[in-house]
Amino acid sequence: PSAMREISLEMPKVHWSDIGGQESTIQRLKETVEWPLQHKKTFDKLGITPPSGVLLYGPPGCSKTLLAKALATETGLNFLAVKGPELFNKYVGESEKALREIFRKARQAAPSIIFFDEIDALSVARGEGEAGGDRVLTSLLNEMDGIESLNGVVVLAATNRPEIIDSALMRSGRLDRIIYVRPPGYEARRQILLIQLAKMATADDVDLDGLAELTDGFSGAELVSVCQEAGLLAMNEDADIEYISQKHFETALKGIRKTITPEMVK
Ligand code: ATP
């Protein structure tokens, strides 16, 4: 299979309201992406250049992809998503061609967002001395440097391992906005659970506040798993069950292995 076949425009249907917490990150993303589109004249007048790209970093399962998708939906931008490991590791030798193709498509579809998930895969490939790894980095830098003149293409990248990202990628004019996406605190967990529960048939005894408290240290993805698992537990009890109860949630959350370790949290 060719790497290129996987590059296609997506129409994400994620809205800000689907995301629990992350208010300040959402605000910063809006500024970064909407201002240059809506207030280009002001930037020119003030003599400042808008930020060109954003690096989102933080522990896994904590809404980086969700934020990128919601940004595209809510600002009406076209969205191209690329997974680092696929682009940088799987198709050795094809990466440069694929990169050119991605940026070409993005320019064609402008205003648009290119989202590089797991961008650290490039550093991993280079670290392992993958053939042509340096050339791939160079061509990514070239493409990104070419963007400002092209207008309307925003690059977003995400990683769990910011410490291994090549610093050249984060220089001014490239991924020059670096945003930490934190794991959900109590209020955000409560909101994420609320969003999930709203789609589920739950019994009256379900205690949202209690569940938010019991899930300290859980990622957003793990909270979603708890809800799914609770539903399956309920069905296990009775295949025709009407509602999911508090005890199902409490049993479910005990079975989740947490992935966020203290080192990942800033
Ligand atoms: P990774 O680093 O593993 O790629 P990520 O930070 O990109 O993870 P997402 O893919 O955005 O994480 O989140 C995974 C899933 O977890 C989402 O599809 C969603 O179901 C749920 N989720 C995560 N964070 C939130 C949130 N803040 N609100 C609602 N759902 C969330």
mmCIF file of N, CA and C in Angstrom, residues 194-243:
data_model
loop_
_atom_site.group_PDB
_atom_site.id
_atom_site.type_symbol
_atom_site.label_atom_id
_atom_site.label_comp_id
_atom_site.label_asym_id
_atom_site.label_seq_id
_atom_site.Cartn_x
_atom_site.Cartn_y
_atom_site.Cartn_z
ATOM 1 N N LEU A 194 -20.160 13.498 32.003
ATOM 2 C CA LEU A 194 -21.497 14.021 31.710
ATOM 3 C C LEU A 194 -21.820 13.887 30.222
ATOM 4 N N ILE A 195 -20.834 14.213 29.388
ATOM 5 C CA ILE A 195 -21.017 14.102 27.936
ATOM 6 C C ILE A 195 -21.321 12.648 27.570
ATOM 7 N N GLN A 196 -20.596 11.725 28.187
ATOM 8 C CA GLN A 196 -20.817 10.296 27.903
ATOM 9 C C GLN A 196 -22.172 9.835 28.420
ATOM 10 N N LEU A 197 -22.473 10.167 29.677
ATOM 11 C CA LEU A 197 -23.704 9.688 30.310
ATOM 12 C C LEU A 197 -24.941 10.185 29.574
ATOM 13 N N ALA A 198 -24.795 11.372 28.970
ATOM 14 C CA ALA A 198 -25.939 11.923 28.248
ATOM 15 C C ALA A 198 -26.350 11.027 27.080
ATOM 16 N N LYS A 199 -25.415 10.215 26.610
ATOM 17 C CA LYS A 199 -25.732 9.337 25.478
ATOM 18 C C LYS A 199 -26.153 7.946 25.953
ATOM 19 N N MET A 200 -26.183 7.750 27.278
ATOM 20 C CA MET A 200 -26.411 6.406 27.785
ATOM 21 C C MET A 200 -27.689 6.338 28.606
ATOM 22 N N ALA A 201 -28.211 5.114 28.768
ATOM 23 C CA ALA A 201 -29.375 4.923 29.629
ATOM 24 C C ALA A 201 -28.868 4.585 31.023
ATOM 25 N N THR A 202 -28.957 5.564 31.912
ATOM 26 C CA THR A 202 -28.398 5.351 33.248
ATOM 27 C C THR A 202 -29.490 5.372 34.317
ATOM 28 N N ALA A 203 -29.246 4.592 35.366
ATOM 29 C CA ALA A 203 -30.194 4.533 36.480
ATOM 30 C C ALA A 203 -30.083 5.791 37.338
ATOM 31 N N ASP A 204 -31.098 6.015 38.178
ATOM 32 C CA ASP A 204 -31.134 7.224 39.016
ATOM 33 C C ASP A 204 -30.021 7.260 40.055
ATOM 34 N N ASP A 205 -29.481 6.102 40.376
ATOM 35 C CA ASP A 205 -28.462 6.094 41.437
ATOM 36 C C ASP A 205 -27.073 6.493 40.941
ATOM 37 N N VAL A 206 -26.937 6.756 39.647
ATOM 38 C CA VAL A 206 -25.605 7.101 39.141
ATOM 39 C C VAL A 206 -25.179 8.465 39.684
ATOM 40 N N ASP A 207 -24.021 8.465 40.329
ATOM 41 C CA ASP A 207 -23.537 9.640 41.052
ATOM 42 C C ASP A 207 -22.364 10.255 40.288
ATOM 43 N N LEU A 208 -22.702 11.255 39.494
ATOM 44 C CA LEU A 208 -21.708 11.879 38.616
ATOM 45 C C LEU A 208 -20.519 12.442 39.399
ATOM 46 N N ASP A 209 -20.821 13.207 40.456
ATOM 47 C CA ASP A 209 -19.740 13.801 41.255
ATOM 48 C C ASP A 209 -18.839 12.722 41.841
ATOM 49 N N GLY A 210 -19.478 11.676 42.329
ATOM 50 C CA GLY A 210 -18.722 10.574 42.932
ATOM 51 C C GLY A 210 -17.810 9.913 41.915
ATOM 52 N N LEU A 211 -18.321 9.695 40.715
ATOM 53 C CA LEU A 211 -17.511 9.047 39.676
ATOM 54 C C LEU A 211 -16.341 9.942 39.273
ATOM 55 N N ALA A 212 -16.606 11.241 39.204
ATOM 56 C CA ALA A 212 -15.525 12.173 38.844
ATOM 57 C C ALA A 212 -14.417 12.103 39.901
ATOM 58 N N GLU A 213 -14.825 11.919 41.146
ATOM 59 C CA GLU A 213 -13.839 11.838 42.217
ATOM 60 C C GLU A 213 -13.062 10.528 42.173
ATOM 61 N N LEU A 214 -13.770 9.461 41.897
ATOM 62 C CA LEU A 214 -13.146 8.129 41.888
ATOM 63 C C LEU A 214 -12.201 7.914 40.710
ATOM 64 N N THR A 215 -12.247 8.804 39.732
ATOM 65 C CA THR A 215 -11.446 8.596 38.522
ATOM 66 C C THR A 215 -10.239 9.532 38.442
ATOM 67 N N ASP A 216 -9.766 9.940 39.581
ATOM 68 C CA ASP A 216 -8.559 10.779 39.626
ATOM 69 C C ASP A 216 -7.419 10.067 38.886
ATOM 70 N N GLY A 217 -6.752 10.772 37.991
ATOM 71 C CA GLY A 217 -5.629 10.171 37.262
ATOM 72 C C GLY A 217 -6.019 9.503 35.948
ATOM 73 N N PHE A 218 -7.308 9.445 35.667
ATOM 74 C CA PHE A 218 -7.758 8.835 34.413
ATOM 75 C C PHE A 218 -7.615 9.837 33.267
ATOM 76 N N SER A 219 -7.302 9.324 32.080
ATOM 77 C CA SER A 219 -7.307 10.170 30.887
ATOM 78 C C SER A 219 -8.738 10.248 30.360
ATOM 79 N N GLY A 220 -8.980 11.149 29.422
ATOM 80 C CA GLY A 220 -10.293 11.237 28.790
ATOM 81 C C GLY A 220 -10.666 9.922 28.122
ATOM 82 N N ALA A 221 -9.678 9.328 27.453
ATOM 83 C CA ALA A 221 -9.935 8.059 26.767
ATOM 84 C C ALA A 221 -10.321 6.977 27.774
ATOM 85 N N GLU A 222 -9.682 7.004 28.938
ATOM 86 C CA GLU A 222 -9.998 5.995 29.956
ATOM 87 C C GLU A 222 -11.380 6.213 30.557
ATOM 88 N N LEU A 223 -11.794 7.466 30.659
ATOM 89 C CA LEU A 223 -13.142 7.749 31.152
ATOM 90 C C LEU A 223 -14.189 7.195 30.188
ATOM 91 N N VAL A 224 -13.903 7.353 28.901
ATOM 92 C CA VAL A 224 -14.830 6.807 27.900
ATOM 93 C C VAL A 224 -14.868 5.277 28.016
ATOM 94 N N SER A 225 -13.709 4.671 28.240
ATOM 95 C CA SER A 225 -13.668 3.210 28.414
ATOM 96 C C SER A 225 -14.482 2.755 29.621
ATOM 97 N N VAL A 226 -14.380 3.512 30.711
ATOM 98 C CA VAL A 226 -15.147 3.157 31.913
ATOM 99 C C VAL A 226 -16.636 3.075 31.574
ATOM 100 N N CYS A 227 -17.100 4.058 30.835
ATOM 101 C CA CYS A 227 -18.529 4.102 30.499
ATOM 102 C C CYS A 227 -18.921 2.930 29.601
ATOM 103 N N GLN A 228 -18.104 2.645 28.622
ATOM 104 C CA GLN A 228 -18.379 1.508 27.730
ATOM 105 C C GLN A 228 -18.405 0.204 28.527
ATOM 106 N N GLU A 229 -17.388 0.055 29.356
ATOM 107 C CA GLU A 229 -17.242 -1.166 30.149
ATOM 108 C C GLU A 229 -18.428 -1.324 31.102
ATOM 109 N N ALA A 230 -18.862 -0.224 31.702
ATOM 110 C CA ALA A 230 -20.008 -0.279 32.615
ATOM 111 C C ALA A 230 -21.234 -0.812 31.879
ATOM 112 N N GLY A 231 -21.396 -0.369 30.659
ATOM 113 C CA GLY A 231 -22.523 -0.833 29.852
ATOM 114 C C GLY A 231 -22.455 -2.334 29.590
ATOM 115 N N LEU A 232 -21.257 -2.812 29.293
ATOM 116 C CA LEU A 232 -21.093 -4.246 29.029
ATOM 117 C C LEU A 232 -21.325 -5.071 30.291
ATOM 118 N N LEU A 233 -20.859 -4.538 31.426
ATOM 119 C CA LEU A 233 -21.084 -5.237 32.695
ATOM 120 C C LEU A 233 -22.567 -5.366 32.983
ATOM 121 N N ALA A 234 -23.290 -4.284 32.710
ATOM 122 C CA ALA A 234 -24.738 -4.308 32.938
ATOM 123 C C ALA A 234 -25.385 -5.373 32.058
ATOM 124 N N MET A 235 -24.946 -5.440 30.815
ATOM 125 C CA MET A 235 -25.512 -6.437 29.892
ATOM 126 C C MET A 235 -25.161 -7.850 30.287
ATOM 127 N N ASN A 236 -24.002 -7.975 30.876
ATOM 128 C CA ASN A 236 -23.561 -9.282 31.360
ATOM 129 C C ASN A 236 -24.506 -9.815 32.416
ATOM 130 N N GLU A 237 -25.015 -8.875 33.195
ATOM 131 C CA GLU A 237 -25.915 -9.230 34.287
ATOM 132 C C GLU A 237 -27.248 -9.678 33.722
ATOM 133 N N ASP A 238 -27.680 -8.948 32.711
ATOM 134 C CA ASP A 238 -28.997 -9.209 32.139
ATOM 135 C C ASP A 238 -28.988 -8.630 30.724
ATOM 136 N N ALA A 239 -29.124 -9.504 29.770
ATOM 137 C CA ALA A 239 -29.024 -9.074 28.376
ATOM 138 C C ALA A 239 -30.130 -8.100 27.987
ATOM 139 N N ASP A 240 -31.223 -8.075 28.762
ATOM 140 C CA ASP A 240 -32.323 -7.139 28.444
ATOM 141 C C ASP A 240 -32.377 -5.961 29.400
ATOM 142 N N ILE A 241 -31.285 -5.726 30.087
ATOM 143 C CA ILE A 241 -31.273 -4.672 31.124
ATOM 144 C C ILE A 241 -31.654 -3.305 30.527
ATOM 145 N N GLU A 242 -32.329 -2.480 31.354
ATOM 146 C CA GLU A 242 -32.798 -1.180 30.861
ATOM 147 C C GLU A 242 -31.803 -0.056 31.149
ATOM 148 N N TYR A 243 -31.174 -0.144 32.316
ATOM 149 C CA TYR A 243 -30.322 0.969 32.743
ATOM 150 C C TYR A 243 -28.986 0.488 33.299
#
